[in-house]
C-alpha atoms as a PDB file:
ATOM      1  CA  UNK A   1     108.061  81.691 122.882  1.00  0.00           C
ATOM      2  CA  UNK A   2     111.807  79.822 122.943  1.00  0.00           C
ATOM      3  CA  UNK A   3     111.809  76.642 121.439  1.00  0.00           C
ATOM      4  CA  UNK A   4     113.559  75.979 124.871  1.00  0.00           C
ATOM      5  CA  UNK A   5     110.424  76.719 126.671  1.00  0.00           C
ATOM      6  CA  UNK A   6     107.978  73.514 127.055  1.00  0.00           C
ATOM      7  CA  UNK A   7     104.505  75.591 127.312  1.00  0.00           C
ATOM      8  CA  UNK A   8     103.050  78.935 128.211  1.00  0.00           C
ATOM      9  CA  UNK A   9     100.274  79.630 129.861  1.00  0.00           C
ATOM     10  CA  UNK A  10      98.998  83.133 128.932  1.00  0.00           C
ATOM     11  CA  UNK A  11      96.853  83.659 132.376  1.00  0.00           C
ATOM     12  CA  UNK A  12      99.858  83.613 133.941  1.00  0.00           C
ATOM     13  CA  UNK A  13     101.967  86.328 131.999  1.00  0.00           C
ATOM     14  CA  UNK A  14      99.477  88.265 130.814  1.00  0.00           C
ATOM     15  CA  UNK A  15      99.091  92.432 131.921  1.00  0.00           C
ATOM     16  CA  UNK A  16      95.727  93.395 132.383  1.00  0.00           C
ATOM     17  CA  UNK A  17      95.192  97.066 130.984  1.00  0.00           C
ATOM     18  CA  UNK A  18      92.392  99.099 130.500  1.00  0.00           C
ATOM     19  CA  UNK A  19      91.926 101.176 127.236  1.00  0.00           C
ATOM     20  CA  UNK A  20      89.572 103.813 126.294  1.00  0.00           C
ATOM     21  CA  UNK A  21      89.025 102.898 122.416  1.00  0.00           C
ATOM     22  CA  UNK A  22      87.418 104.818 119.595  1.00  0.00           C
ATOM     23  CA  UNK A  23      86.238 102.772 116.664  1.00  0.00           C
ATOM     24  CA  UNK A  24      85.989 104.832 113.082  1.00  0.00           C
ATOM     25  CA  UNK A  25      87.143 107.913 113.276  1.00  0.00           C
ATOM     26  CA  UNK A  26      88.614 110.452 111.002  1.00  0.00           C
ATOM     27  CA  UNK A  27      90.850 113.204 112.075  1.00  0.00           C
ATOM     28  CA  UNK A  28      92.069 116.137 109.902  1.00  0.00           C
ATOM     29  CA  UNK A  29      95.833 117.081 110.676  1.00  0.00           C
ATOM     30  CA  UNK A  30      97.331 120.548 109.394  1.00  0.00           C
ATOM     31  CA  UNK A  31     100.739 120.603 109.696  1.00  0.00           C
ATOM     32  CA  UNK A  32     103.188 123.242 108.691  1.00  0.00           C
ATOM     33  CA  UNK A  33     106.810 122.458 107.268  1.00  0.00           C
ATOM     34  CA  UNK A  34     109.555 123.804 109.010  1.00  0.00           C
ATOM     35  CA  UNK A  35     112.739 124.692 106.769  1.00  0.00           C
ATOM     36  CA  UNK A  36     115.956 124.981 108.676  1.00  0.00           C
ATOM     37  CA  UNK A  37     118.613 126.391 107.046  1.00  0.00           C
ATOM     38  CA  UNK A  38     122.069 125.003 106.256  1.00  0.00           C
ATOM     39  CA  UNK A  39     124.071 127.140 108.712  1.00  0.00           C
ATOM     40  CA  UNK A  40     121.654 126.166 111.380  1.00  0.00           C
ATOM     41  CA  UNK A  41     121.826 122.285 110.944  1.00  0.00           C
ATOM     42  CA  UNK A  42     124.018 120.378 112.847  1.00  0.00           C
ATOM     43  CA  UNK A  43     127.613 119.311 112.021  1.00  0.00           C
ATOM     44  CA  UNK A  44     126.957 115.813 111.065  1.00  0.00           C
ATOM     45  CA  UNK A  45     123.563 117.582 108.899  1.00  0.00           C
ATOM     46  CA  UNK A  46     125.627 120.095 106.820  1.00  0.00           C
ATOM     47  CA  UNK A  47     128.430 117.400 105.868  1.00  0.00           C
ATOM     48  CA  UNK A  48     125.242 115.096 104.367  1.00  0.00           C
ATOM     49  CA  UNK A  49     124.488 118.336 102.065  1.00  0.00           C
ATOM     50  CA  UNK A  50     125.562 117.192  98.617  1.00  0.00           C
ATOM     51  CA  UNK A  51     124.542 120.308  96.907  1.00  0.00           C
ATOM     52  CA  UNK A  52     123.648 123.440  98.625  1.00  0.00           C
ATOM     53  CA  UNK A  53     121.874 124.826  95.699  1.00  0.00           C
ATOM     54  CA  UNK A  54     118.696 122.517  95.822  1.00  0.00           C
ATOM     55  CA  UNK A  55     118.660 123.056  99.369  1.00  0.00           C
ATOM     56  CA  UNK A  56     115.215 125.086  99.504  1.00  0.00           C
ATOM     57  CA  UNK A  57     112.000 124.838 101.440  1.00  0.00           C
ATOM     58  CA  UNK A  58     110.090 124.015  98.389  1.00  0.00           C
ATOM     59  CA  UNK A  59     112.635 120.392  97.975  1.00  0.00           C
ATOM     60  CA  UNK A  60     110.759 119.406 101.137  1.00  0.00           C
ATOM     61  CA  UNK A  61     107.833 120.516 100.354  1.00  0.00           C
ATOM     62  CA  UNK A  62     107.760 118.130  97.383  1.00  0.00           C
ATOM     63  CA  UNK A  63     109.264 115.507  99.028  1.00  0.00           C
ATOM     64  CA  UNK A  64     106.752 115.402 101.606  1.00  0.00           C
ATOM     65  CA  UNK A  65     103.667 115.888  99.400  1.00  0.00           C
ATOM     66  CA  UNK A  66     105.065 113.329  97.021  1.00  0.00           C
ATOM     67  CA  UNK A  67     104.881 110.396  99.509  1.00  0.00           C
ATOM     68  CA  UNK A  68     102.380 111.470 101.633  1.00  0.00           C
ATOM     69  CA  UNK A  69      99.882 111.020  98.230  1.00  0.00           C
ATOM     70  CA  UNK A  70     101.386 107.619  97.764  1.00  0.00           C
ATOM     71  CA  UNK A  71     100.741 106.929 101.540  1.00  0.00           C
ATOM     72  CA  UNK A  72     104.657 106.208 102.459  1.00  0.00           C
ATOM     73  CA  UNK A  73     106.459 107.784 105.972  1.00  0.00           C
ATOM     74  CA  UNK A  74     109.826 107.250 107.720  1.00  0.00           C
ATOM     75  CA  UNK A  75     107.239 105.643 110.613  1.00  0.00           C
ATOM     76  CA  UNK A  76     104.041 104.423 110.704  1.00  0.00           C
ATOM     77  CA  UNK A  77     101.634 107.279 112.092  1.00  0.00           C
ATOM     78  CA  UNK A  78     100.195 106.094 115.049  1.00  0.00           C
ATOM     79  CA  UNK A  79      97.575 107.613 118.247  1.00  0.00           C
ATOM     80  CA  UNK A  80      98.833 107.771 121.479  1.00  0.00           C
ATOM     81  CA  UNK A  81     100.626 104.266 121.598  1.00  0.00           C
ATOM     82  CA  UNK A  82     101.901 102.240 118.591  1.00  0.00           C
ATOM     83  CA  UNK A  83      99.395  99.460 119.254  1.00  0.00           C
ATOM     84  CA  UNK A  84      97.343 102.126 117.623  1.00  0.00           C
ATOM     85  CA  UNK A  85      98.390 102.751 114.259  1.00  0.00           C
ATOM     86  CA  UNK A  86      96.737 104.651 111.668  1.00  0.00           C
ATOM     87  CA  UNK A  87      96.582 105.206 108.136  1.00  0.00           C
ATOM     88  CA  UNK A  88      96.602 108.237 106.198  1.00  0.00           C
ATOM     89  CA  UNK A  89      95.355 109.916 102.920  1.00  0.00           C
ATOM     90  CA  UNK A  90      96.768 113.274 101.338  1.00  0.00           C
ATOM     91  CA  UNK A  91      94.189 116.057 100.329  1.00  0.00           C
ATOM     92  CA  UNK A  92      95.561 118.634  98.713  1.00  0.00           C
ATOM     93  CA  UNK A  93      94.575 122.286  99.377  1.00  0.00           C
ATOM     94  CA  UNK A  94      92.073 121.172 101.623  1.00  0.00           C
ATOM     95  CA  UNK A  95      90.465 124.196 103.467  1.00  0.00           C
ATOM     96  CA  UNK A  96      90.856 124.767 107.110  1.00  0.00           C
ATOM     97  CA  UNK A  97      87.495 125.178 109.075  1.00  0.00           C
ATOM     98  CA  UNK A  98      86.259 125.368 112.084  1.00  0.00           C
ATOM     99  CA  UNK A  99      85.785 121.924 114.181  1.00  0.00           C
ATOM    100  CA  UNK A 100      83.096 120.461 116.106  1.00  0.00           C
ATOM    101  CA  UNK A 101      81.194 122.249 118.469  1.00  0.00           C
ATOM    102  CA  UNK A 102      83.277 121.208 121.565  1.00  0.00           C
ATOM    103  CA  UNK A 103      85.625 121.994 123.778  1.00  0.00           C
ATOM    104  CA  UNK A 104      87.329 120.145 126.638  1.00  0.00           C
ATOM    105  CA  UNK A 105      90.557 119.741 128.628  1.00  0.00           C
ATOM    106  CA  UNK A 106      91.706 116.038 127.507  1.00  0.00           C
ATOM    107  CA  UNK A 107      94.660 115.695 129.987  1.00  0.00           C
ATOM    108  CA  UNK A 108      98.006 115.121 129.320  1.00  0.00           C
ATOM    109  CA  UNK A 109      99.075 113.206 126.271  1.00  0.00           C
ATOM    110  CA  UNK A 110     102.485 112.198 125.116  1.00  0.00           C
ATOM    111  CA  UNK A 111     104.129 114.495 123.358  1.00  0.00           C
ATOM    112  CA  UNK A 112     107.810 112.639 122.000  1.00  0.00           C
ATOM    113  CA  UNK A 113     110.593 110.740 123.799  1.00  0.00           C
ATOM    114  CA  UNK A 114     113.363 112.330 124.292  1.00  0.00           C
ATOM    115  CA  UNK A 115     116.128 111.143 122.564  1.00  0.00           C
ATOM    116  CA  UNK A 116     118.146 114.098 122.634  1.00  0.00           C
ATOM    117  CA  UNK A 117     119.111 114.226 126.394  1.00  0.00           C
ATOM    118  CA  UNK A 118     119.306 110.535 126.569  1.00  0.00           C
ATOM    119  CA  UNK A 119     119.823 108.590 123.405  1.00  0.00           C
ATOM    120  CA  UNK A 120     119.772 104.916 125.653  1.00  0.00           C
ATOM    121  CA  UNK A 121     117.132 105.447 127.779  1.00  0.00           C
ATOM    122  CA  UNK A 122     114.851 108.397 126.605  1.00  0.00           C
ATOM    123  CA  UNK A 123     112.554 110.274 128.760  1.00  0.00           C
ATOM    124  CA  UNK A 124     108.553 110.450 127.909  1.00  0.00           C
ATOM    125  CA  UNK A 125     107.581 114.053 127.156  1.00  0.00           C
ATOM    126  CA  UNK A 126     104.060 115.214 127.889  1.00  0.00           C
ATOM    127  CA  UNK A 127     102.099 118.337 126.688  1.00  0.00           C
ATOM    128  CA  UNK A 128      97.999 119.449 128.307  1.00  0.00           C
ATOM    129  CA  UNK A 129      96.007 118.768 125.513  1.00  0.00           C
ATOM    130  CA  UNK A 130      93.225 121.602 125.221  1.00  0.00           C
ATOM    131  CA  UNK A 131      90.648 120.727 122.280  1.00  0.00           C
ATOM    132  CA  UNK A 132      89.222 124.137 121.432  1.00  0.00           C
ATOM    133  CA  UNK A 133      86.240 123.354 119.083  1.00  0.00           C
ATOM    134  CA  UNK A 134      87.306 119.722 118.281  1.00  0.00           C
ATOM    135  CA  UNK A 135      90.950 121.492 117.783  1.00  0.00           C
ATOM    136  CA  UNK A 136      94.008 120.143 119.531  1.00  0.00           C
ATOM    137  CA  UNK A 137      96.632 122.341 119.017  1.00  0.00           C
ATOM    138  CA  UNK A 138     100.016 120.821 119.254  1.00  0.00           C
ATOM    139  CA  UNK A 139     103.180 122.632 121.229  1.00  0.00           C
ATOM    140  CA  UNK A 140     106.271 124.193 119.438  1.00  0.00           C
ATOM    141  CA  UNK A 141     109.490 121.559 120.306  1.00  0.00           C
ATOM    142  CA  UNK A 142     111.024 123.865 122.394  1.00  0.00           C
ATOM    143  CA  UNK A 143     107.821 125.597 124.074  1.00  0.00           C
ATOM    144  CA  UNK A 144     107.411 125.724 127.856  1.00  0.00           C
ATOM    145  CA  UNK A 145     104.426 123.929 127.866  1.00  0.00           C
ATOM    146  CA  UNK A 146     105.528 120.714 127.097  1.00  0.00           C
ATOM    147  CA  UNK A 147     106.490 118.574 130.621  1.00  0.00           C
ATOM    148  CA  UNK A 148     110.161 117.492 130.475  1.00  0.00           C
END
């Protein structure tokens, strides 16, 4: 509130929404580093390379391992909205199995903004979220199946 402003009165502002909530729960996330190589990057990427040598999958690989045990990212993880944050814990080697017994369409979820086709004022991007025995598997960036 301005220090200009002589009261508030919340009733009056406030934007009802409705939000379907879950309380507890612990999802497992596989991901899978993508290396792209020097010649690929863009321009403004391969003129930050300071030495091509110790550019190798396996840098990023430790990078990412390295502060994902201490608990650090670039953002915050959140769940569908940033309202919704969530914290994390690394667990090395941990073994892929198969999920709950369930399977469901969930709708469409956000996928990203996009930032690349409109830096000012980027455009939501969603993806149909099939869970597949408690599995959601998330789209490639450029795949067809996510909603521009």
């Amino acid at each position: 509130m301005s220090p200009r402003t002589s009261h508030l009165l919340v009733e009056e502002h406030r934007t009802q929404k409705t939000a379907y909530i879950l309380r507890d729960v612990a999802y497992r996330i596989f991901a899978k580093l993508v290396f792209i190589p020097i010649r690929d990057r863009s321009r403004e990427e391969q003129a930050n390379v300071t030495n091509p040598e110790l550019e190798n999958p396996m840098k990023y690989q430790q990078i990412f391992e390295r502060r994902a045990r201490q608990g650090q990212c670039f953002t915050q993880p959140y769940l569908g909205c940033r309202e919704f944050s969530c914290s994390f814990e690394w667990i090395p080697d941990a073994s892929y199995s198969q999920g709950i017994p369930e399977s469901r369409n969930l709708g469409y979820m956000l996928y990203d903004l996009d930032f690349a086709s409109n830096p000012q004022s980027p455009q939501p991007m969603f993806f149909e979220a099939i869970m597949e025995h408690g599995v959601i598997s998330i789209p490639q960036p450029l795949s067809d199946k996510i909603l521009r």
